Structure formats: structure tokens, C-alpha cells
Amino acid sequence: MQTLLNSLKIDIPIKSLIVLAYSKTHVVLPPKDTTIVMDCDISEYINNYNQYSDIISTTKFHQLLNSLLSKSTEFTPKPIAQTYPLELSQIKTGLFCPKCLNKIYNTSTCPTCKTSKIIMQTQAIEDWFYLVKHTITNRECVYFLELKDKFAANYLLNKLNLHPVNDFKSRYYVLQRLEVMGDNSR
């Protein structure tokens, strides 16, 4: 951050802050000059700084904001299976409603909460990318969602606008950004 500020010739102080989500969390060796606060206290901490006079002009602030936005990238976490010993057989397969967690069989909506099948399928594919790996094949999709055949998997993976790599038997799909068809809430 300091490098970016220096390149824009903006001189403002940077305060380090560690925000804890759980009260039982203990930071063994906190960095020097770093404040540690609970997540519930963050707004109060920020409000204390809002009482000071402006350090930079509105124009400089917008310049900094635009520069940050242009340099930002979306964070894609490493799948859990790459960090922890996790076997595919340990993960429940099939289609589960993300709202009520019921396993769904051959229906277009969840019988309990009426969540649509496409939302459940999208969530399941996202779960695959977060749990297992950053790619998915038709065969893996059939197994993970318990689909009837490779044609159903191919249809779904293409419908979700995943990026296909290679052709025919060696084809796999990569997550770019999943978008539920007809759902703009994501």
C-alpha cells in the first residue's frame, strides 16, 4: 500500500489493524504498531478516525480510489483439498438446497423452501471449486451432483458459463465467475 501511495505522491499515514472474528482467537506474535480489535468494534474504531480533519483533497482521494480499483484483483481461495487431507469420498454428493440443506431428488425446486434447482446446481458447482479443485470434468460433475449422464453434466456446465478447456475426452471447465441464470443478486 505504501508503494502505491508513494507512486501517486500521496502522503498519508497507514495504520495496521488486525480484526478478530472470534473472542477466543489469540494472536501469538502481533506485528509492532498494530492494533487488535474485535469485528463488532470495527465501526467504532473507524469512526474515531473520521473525527480528524481531511489529510488529502477529494480529488486526490478519488485518484487513489481509481488507482486501487484498477489494480485490484478478485481473490480466489485455494481449494480446501489442496491444504488439508480431504478425500472426495468424504464429501457428500448430490444436490442439496443451500437454504434448508435438504438433499433434493428429481424435482425442479426444493419441496421445503422452493429454492430453484439452478440455484442449487450453481451452489454445488461453487462448492466443488472451493472444496476440491479449480477445474471440473463432465465425469466429476456427474459423480458430484449425482446426475443421470454425461450429457446432463455437459448441459449444466455450459449453462453456468464456465470456461471450457480442450476438446472431447480431455475437456474440463474452469471457474471464471458463476452467474445464476436470471439471478442478479450475486
PDB file of C-alpha atoms in Angstrom:
ATOM      1  CA  MET A   1       0.000   0.000   0.000  1.00  0.00           C
ATOM      2  CA  GLN A   2       2.819   2.346   0.890  1.00  0.00           C
ATOM      3  CA  THR A   3       4.412   1.735  -2.534  1.00  0.00           C
ATOM      4  CA  LEU A   4       1.168   2.663  -4.290  1.00  0.00           C
ATOM      5  CA  LEU A   5       0.799   5.820  -2.205  1.00  0.00           C
ATOM      6  CA  ASN A   6       4.396   6.814  -2.944  1.00  0.00           C
ATOM      7  CA  SER A   7       3.903   6.277  -6.694  1.00  0.00           C
ATOM      8  CA  LEU A   8       0.863   8.591  -6.594  1.00  0.00           C
ATOM      9  CA  LYS A   9       2.784  11.097  -4.457  1.00  0.00           C
ATOM     10  CA  ILE A  10       0.183  10.856  -1.698  1.00  0.00           C
ATOM     11  CA  ASP A  11       1.483  11.210   1.828  1.00  0.00           C
ATOM     12  CA  ILE A  12      -0.975   9.743   4.305  1.00  0.00           C
ATOM     13  CA  PRO A  13      -0.299   7.588   7.347  1.00  0.00           C
ATOM     14  CA  ILE A  14      -1.156   3.903   7.229  1.00  0.00           C
ATOM     15  CA  LYS A  15      -2.483   2.237  10.360  1.00  0.00           C
ATOM     16  CA  SER A  16      -2.176  -1.525  10.763  1.00  0.00           C
ATOM     17  CA  LEU A  17      -5.165  -3.320  12.203  1.00  0.00           C
ATOM     18  CA  ILE A  18      -5.969  -6.946  12.958  1.00  0.00           C
ATOM     19  CA  VAL A  19      -9.687  -7.673  13.193  1.00  0.00           C
ATOM     20  CA  LEU A  20     -10.677 -10.813  15.085  1.00  0.00           C
ATOM     21  CA  ALA A  21     -13.942 -12.566  14.348  1.00  0.00           C
ATOM     22  CA  TYR A  22     -13.882 -14.732  17.480  1.00  0.00           C
ATOM     23  CA  SER A  23     -13.123 -13.661  21.049  1.00  0.00           C
ATOM     24  CA  LYS A  24     -11.160 -16.869  21.721  1.00  0.00           C
ATOM     25  CA  THR A  25      -8.686 -16.106  18.931  1.00  0.00           C
ATOM     26  CA  HIS A  26      -5.207 -15.299  20.201  1.00  0.00           C
ATOM     27  CA  VAL A  27      -2.529 -13.573  18.127  1.00  0.00           C
ATOM     28  CA  VAL A  28       0.756 -15.062  19.325  1.00  0.00           C
ATOM     29  CA  LEU A  29       3.172 -12.512  17.861  1.00  0.00           C
ATOM     30  CA  PRO A  30       1.280  -9.423  16.721  1.00  0.00           C
ATOM     31  CA  PRO A  31       3.274  -7.076  14.483  1.00  0.00           C
ATOM     32  CA  LYS A  32       4.637  -3.916  16.093  1.00  0.00           C
ATOM     33  CA  ASP A  33       2.382  -0.859  15.975  1.00  0.00           C
ATOM     34  CA  THR A  34      -0.657  -2.979  15.122  1.00  0.00           C
ATOM     35  CA  THR A  35      -3.962  -2.576  16.904  1.00  0.00           C
ATOM     36  CA  ILE A  36      -6.101  -5.651  17.529  1.00  0.00           C
ATOM     37  CA  VAL A  37      -9.884  -5.215  17.665  1.00  0.00           C
ATOM     38  CA  MET A  38     -12.950  -7.428  17.614  1.00  0.00           C
ATOM     39  CA  ASP A  39     -15.106  -7.362  14.481  1.00  0.00           C
ATOM     40  CA  CYS A  40     -18.007  -5.858  16.442  1.00  0.00           C
ATOM     41  CA  ASP A  41     -15.786  -2.859  17.367  1.00  0.00           C
ATOM     42  CA  ILE A  42     -14.510  -2.035  13.872  1.00  0.00           C
ATOM     43  CA  SER A  43     -17.111   0.643  13.120  1.00  0.00           C
ATOM     44  CA  GLU A  44     -16.296   2.463  16.370  1.00  0.00           C
ATOM     45  CA  TYR A  45     -12.585   2.269  15.547  1.00  0.00           C
ATOM     46  CA  ILE A  46     -13.157   3.760  12.085  1.00  0.00           C
ATOM     47  CA  ASN A  47     -15.486   6.449  13.450  1.00  0.00           C
ATOM     48  CA  ASN A  48     -12.682   7.653  15.730  1.00  0.00           C
ATOM     49  CA  TYR A  49     -10.598   8.373  12.620  1.00  0.00           C
ATOM     50  CA  ASN A  50     -13.493  10.151  10.918  1.00  0.00           C
ATOM     51  CA  GLN A  51     -13.275  12.866  13.574  1.00  0.00           C
ATOM     52  CA  TYR A  52      -9.897  14.046  12.257  1.00  0.00           C
ATOM     53  CA  SER A  53      -9.626  16.670   9.548  1.00  0.00           C
ATOM     54  CA  ASP A  54      -9.062  15.550   5.950  1.00  0.00           C
ATOM     55  CA  ILE A  55      -5.454  14.746   5.110  1.00  0.00           C
ATOM     56  CA  ILE A  56      -5.872  14.711   1.328  1.00  0.00           C
ATOM     57  CA  SER A  57      -8.188  16.525  -1.036  1.00  0.00           C
ATOM     58  CA  THR A  58     -11.273  14.929  -2.544  1.00  0.00           C
ATOM     59  CA  THR A  59      -9.543  14.918  -5.941  1.00  0.00           C
ATOM     60  CA  LYS A  60      -6.522  13.039  -4.564  1.00  0.00           C
ATOM     61  CA  PHE A  61      -8.842  10.654  -2.746  1.00  0.00           C
ATOM     62  CA  HIS A  62     -10.680   9.814  -5.988  1.00  0.00           C
ATOM     63  CA  GLN A  63      -7.341   9.404  -7.767  1.00  0.00           C
ATOM     64  CA  LEU A  64      -6.284   6.934  -5.068  1.00  0.00           C
ATOM     65  CA  LEU A  65      -9.627   5.135  -5.218  1.00  0.00           C
ATOM     66  CA  ASN A  66      -9.453   4.746  -9.016  1.00  0.00           C
ATOM     67  CA  SER A  67      -5.882   3.503  -8.796  1.00  0.00           C
ATOM     68  CA  LEU A  68      -6.827   0.927  -6.160  1.00  0.00           C
ATOM     69  CA  LEU A  69      -9.793  -0.257  -8.217  1.00  0.00           C
ATOM     70  CA  SER A  70      -7.711  -0.587 -11.375  1.00  0.00           C
ATOM     71  CA  LYS A  71      -5.073  -2.656  -9.562  1.00  0.00           C
ATOM     72  CA  SER A  72      -7.454  -4.855  -7.595  1.00  0.00           C
ATOM     73  CA  THR A  73      -7.982  -8.489  -8.446  1.00  0.00           C
ATOM     74  CA  GLU A  74     -10.628 -10.920  -7.277  1.00  0.00           C
ATOM     75  CA  PHE A  75      -9.388 -13.237  -4.562  1.00  0.00           C
ATOM     76  CA  THR A  76      -9.829 -16.898  -5.429  1.00  0.00           C
ATOM     77  CA  PRO A  77      -9.006 -19.083  -2.440  1.00  0.00           C
ATOM     78  CA  LYS A  78      -7.101 -22.305  -2.830  1.00  0.00           C
ATOM     79  CA  PRO A  79      -9.448 -25.325  -2.670  1.00  0.00           C
ATOM     80  CA  ILE A  80      -9.555 -26.874   0.799  1.00  0.00           C
ATOM     81  CA  ALA A  81      -8.378 -30.250  -0.542  1.00  0.00           C
ATOM     82  CA  GLN A  82      -5.077 -28.636  -1.574  1.00  0.00           C
ATOM     83  CA  THR A  83      -4.411 -27.510   2.002  1.00  0.00           C
ATOM     84  CA  TYR A  84      -5.937 -30.265   4.131  1.00  0.00           C
ATOM     85  CA  PRO A  85      -6.094 -34.023   3.572  1.00  0.00           C
ATOM     86  CA  LEU A  86      -9.560 -34.365   2.080  1.00  0.00           C
ATOM     87  CA  GLU A  87     -10.722 -37.326   0.039  1.00  0.00           C
ATOM     88  CA  LEU A  88     -13.523 -36.952  -2.490  1.00  0.00           C
ATOM     89  CA  SER A  89     -15.257 -39.906  -0.829  1.00  0.00           C
ATOM     90  CA  GLN A  90     -15.549 -37.834   2.378  1.00  0.00           C
ATOM     91  CA  ILE A  91     -17.727 -35.218   0.666  1.00  0.00           C
ATOM     92  CA  LYS A  92     -21.469 -35.761   0.409  1.00  0.00           C
ATOM     93  CA  THR A  93     -22.570 -35.943  -3.200  1.00  0.00           C
ATOM     94  CA  GLY A  94     -25.866 -34.996  -4.784  1.00  0.00           C
ATOM     95  CA  LEU A  95     -27.910 -31.833  -4.901  1.00  0.00           C
ATOM     96  CA  PHE A  96     -28.501 -30.024  -1.601  1.00  0.00           C
ATOM     97  CA  CYS A  97     -30.636 -26.954  -1.015  1.00  0.00           C
ATOM     98  CA  PRO A  98     -28.298 -24.148   0.171  1.00  0.00           C
ATOM     99  CA  LYS A  99     -31.079 -22.644   2.320  1.00  0.00           C
ATOM    100  CA  CYS A 100     -32.510 -25.629   4.207  1.00  0.00           C
ATOM    101  CA  LEU A 101     -29.761 -28.216   3.443  1.00  0.00           C
ATOM    102  CA  ASN A 102     -32.215 -30.922   2.328  1.00  0.00           C
ATOM    103  CA  LYS A 103     -30.972 -33.368  -0.295  1.00  0.00           C
ATOM    104  CA  ILE A 104     -33.073 -32.914  -3.437  1.00  0.00           C
ATOM    105  CA  TYR A 105     -34.173 -35.774  -5.704  1.00  0.00           C
ATOM    106  CA  ASN A 106     -35.631 -35.241  -9.198  1.00  0.00           C
ATOM    107  CA  THR A 107     -37.541 -32.004  -8.537  1.00  0.00           C
ATOM    108  CA  SER A 108     -37.190 -28.551 -10.069  1.00  0.00           C
ATOM    109  CA  THR A 109     -37.452 -26.809  -6.675  1.00  0.00           C
ATOM    110  CA  CYS A 110     -36.780 -27.620  -3.039  1.00  0.00           C
ATOM    111  CA  PRO A 111     -40.016 -29.025  -1.577  1.00  0.00           C
ATOM    112  CA  THR A 112     -39.396 -27.185   1.709  1.00  0.00           C
ATOM    113  CA  CYS A 113     -38.328 -23.659   0.715  1.00  0.00           C
ATOM    114  CA  LYS A 114     -38.948 -23.622  -3.082  1.00  0.00           C
ATOM    115  CA  THR A 115     -35.342 -22.734  -3.988  1.00  0.00           C
ATOM    116  CA  SER A 116     -34.877 -23.397  -7.708  1.00  0.00           C
ATOM    117  CA  LYS A 117     -32.766 -26.269  -8.991  1.00  0.00           C
ATOM    118  CA  ILE A 118     -30.430 -23.974 -10.966  1.00  0.00           C
ATOM    119  CA  ILE A 119     -29.518 -22.107  -7.764  1.00  0.00           C
ATOM    120  CA  MET A 120     -28.792 -25.433  -6.046  1.00  0.00           C
ATOM    121  CA  GLN A 121     -26.709 -26.618  -9.006  1.00  0.00           C
ATOM    122  CA  THR A 122     -24.767 -23.361  -9.108  1.00  0.00           C
ATOM    123  CA  GLN A 123     -24.055 -23.618  -5.383  1.00  0.00           C
ATOM    124  CA  ALA A 124     -22.949 -27.242  -5.763  1.00  0.00           C
ATOM    125  CA  ILE A 125     -20.501 -26.345  -8.548  1.00  0.00           C
ATOM    126  CA  GLU A 126     -19.146 -23.442  -6.458  1.00  0.00           C
ATOM    127  CA  ASP A 127     -18.716 -25.889  -3.566  1.00  0.00           C
ATOM    128  CA  TRP A 128     -16.714 -28.168  -5.872  1.00  0.00           C
ATOM    129  CA  PHE A 129     -14.337 -25.337  -6.773  1.00  0.00           C
ATOM    130  CA  TYR A 130     -13.895 -24.290  -3.123  1.00  0.00           C
ATOM    131  CA  LEU A 131     -13.548 -27.822  -1.764  1.00  0.00           C
ATOM    132  CA  VAL A 132     -11.874 -29.989  -4.400  1.00  0.00           C
ATOM    133  CA  LYS A 133     -10.044 -28.150  -7.194  1.00  0.00           C
ATOM    134  CA  HIS A 134     -10.243 -25.233  -9.665  1.00  0.00           C
ATOM    135  CA  THR A 135     -11.348 -27.453 -12.568  1.00  0.00           C
ATOM    136  CA  ILE A 136     -14.188 -29.904 -13.146  1.00  0.00           C
ATOM    137  CA  THR A 137     -14.778 -32.517 -15.842  1.00  0.00           C
ATOM    138  CA  ASN A 138     -18.085 -33.921 -17.073  1.00  0.00           C
ATOM    139  CA  ARG A 139     -17.346 -37.179 -15.237  1.00  0.00           C
ATOM    140  CA  GLU A 140     -16.617 -35.346 -11.970  1.00  0.00           C
ATOM    141  CA  CYS A 141     -19.806 -33.310 -12.377  1.00  0.00           C
ATOM    142  CA  VAL A 142     -21.887 -36.475 -12.939  1.00  0.00           C
ATOM    143  CA  TYR A 143     -20.367 -38.010  -9.789  1.00  0.00           C
ATOM    144  CA  PHE A 144     -20.560 -34.918  -7.563  1.00  0.00           C
ATOM    145  CA  LEU A 145     -24.115 -33.874  -8.452  1.00  0.00           C
ATOM    146  CA  GLU A 146     -25.319 -37.463  -8.998  1.00  0.00           C
ATOM    147  CA  LEU A 147     -26.536 -36.599 -12.499  1.00  0.00           C
ATOM    148  CA  LYS A 148     -28.010 -39.228 -14.819  1.00  0.00           C
ATOM    149  CA  ASP A 149     -25.348 -38.989 -17.551  1.00  0.00           C
ATOM    150  CA  LYS A 150     -22.527 -37.011 -19.148  1.00  0.00           C
ATOM    151  CA  PHE A 151     -24.984 -35.123 -21.359  1.00  0.00           C
ATOM    152  CA  ALA A 152     -26.727 -33.643 -18.305  1.00  0.00           C
ATOM    153  CA  ALA A 153     -23.325 -32.620 -16.919  1.00  0.00           C
ATOM    154  CA  ASN A 154     -22.261 -31.075 -20.231  1.00  0.00           C
ATOM    155  CA  TYR A 155     -25.530 -29.136 -20.480  1.00  0.00           C
ATOM    156  CA  LEU A 156     -25.214 -27.828 -16.911  1.00  0.00           C
ATOM    157  CA  LEU A 157     -21.536 -26.857 -17.141  1.00  0.00           C
ATOM    158  CA  ASN A 158     -22.175 -24.948 -20.372  1.00  0.00           C
ATOM    159  CA  LYS A 159     -25.312 -23.304 -18.958  1.00  0.00           C
ATOM    160  CA  LEU A 160     -23.308 -21.979 -15.992  1.00  0.00           C
ATOM    161  CA  ASN A 161     -20.927 -20.167 -18.363  1.00  0.00           C
ATOM    162  CA  LEU A 162     -17.841 -21.995 -17.154  1.00  0.00           C
ATOM    163  CA  HIS A 163     -14.814 -21.679 -19.409  1.00  0.00           C
ATOM    164  CA  PRO A 164     -14.195 -24.947 -21.341  1.00  0.00           C
ATOM    165  CA  VAL A 165     -10.588 -26.011 -21.918  1.00  0.00           C
ATOM    166  CA  ASN A 166      -9.608 -28.623 -24.546  1.00  0.00           C
ATOM    167  CA  ASP A 167     -11.900 -30.741 -26.677  1.00  0.00           C
ATOM    168  CA  PHE A 168     -13.772 -34.003 -26.334  1.00  0.00           C
ATOM    169  CA  LYS A 169     -12.408 -36.523 -23.801  1.00  0.00           C
ATOM    170  CA  SER A 170      -9.792 -34.203 -22.311  1.00  0.00           C
ATOM    171  CA  ARG A 171     -12.232 -31.309 -21.790  1.00  0.00           C
ATOM    172  CA  TYR A 172     -12.524 -29.699 -18.381  1.00  0.00           C
ATOM    173  CA  TYR A 173     -14.119 -26.489 -17.164  1.00  0.00           C
ATOM    174  CA  VAL A 174     -12.635 -23.590 -15.228  1.00  0.00           C
ATOM    175  CA  LEU A 175     -14.475 -21.188 -12.981  1.00  0.00           C
ATOM    176  CA  GLN A 176     -14.448 -17.624 -14.254  1.00  0.00           C
ATOM    177  CA  ARG A 177     -17.398 -16.251 -12.341  1.00  0.00           C
ATOM    178  CA  LEU A 178     -20.527 -18.283 -11.826  1.00  0.00           C
ATOM    179  CA  GLU A 179     -23.738 -16.491 -12.579  1.00  0.00           C
ATOM    180  CA  VAL A 180     -27.120 -17.980 -11.891  1.00  0.00           C
ATOM    181  CA  MET A 181     -29.305 -17.665 -14.960  1.00  0.00           C
ATOM    182  CA  GLY A 182     -31.924 -14.978 -14.245  1.00  0.00           C
ATOM    183  CA  ASP A 183     -30.498 -14.131 -10.799  1.00  0.00           C
ATOM    184  CA  ASN A 184     -28.835 -10.722 -10.428  1.00  0.00           C
ATOM    185  CA  SER A 185     -28.403 -10.910  -6.656  1.00  0.00           C
ATOM    186  CA  ARG A 186     -24.879 -12.339  -6.823  1.00  0.00           C
TER     187      ARG A 186
END
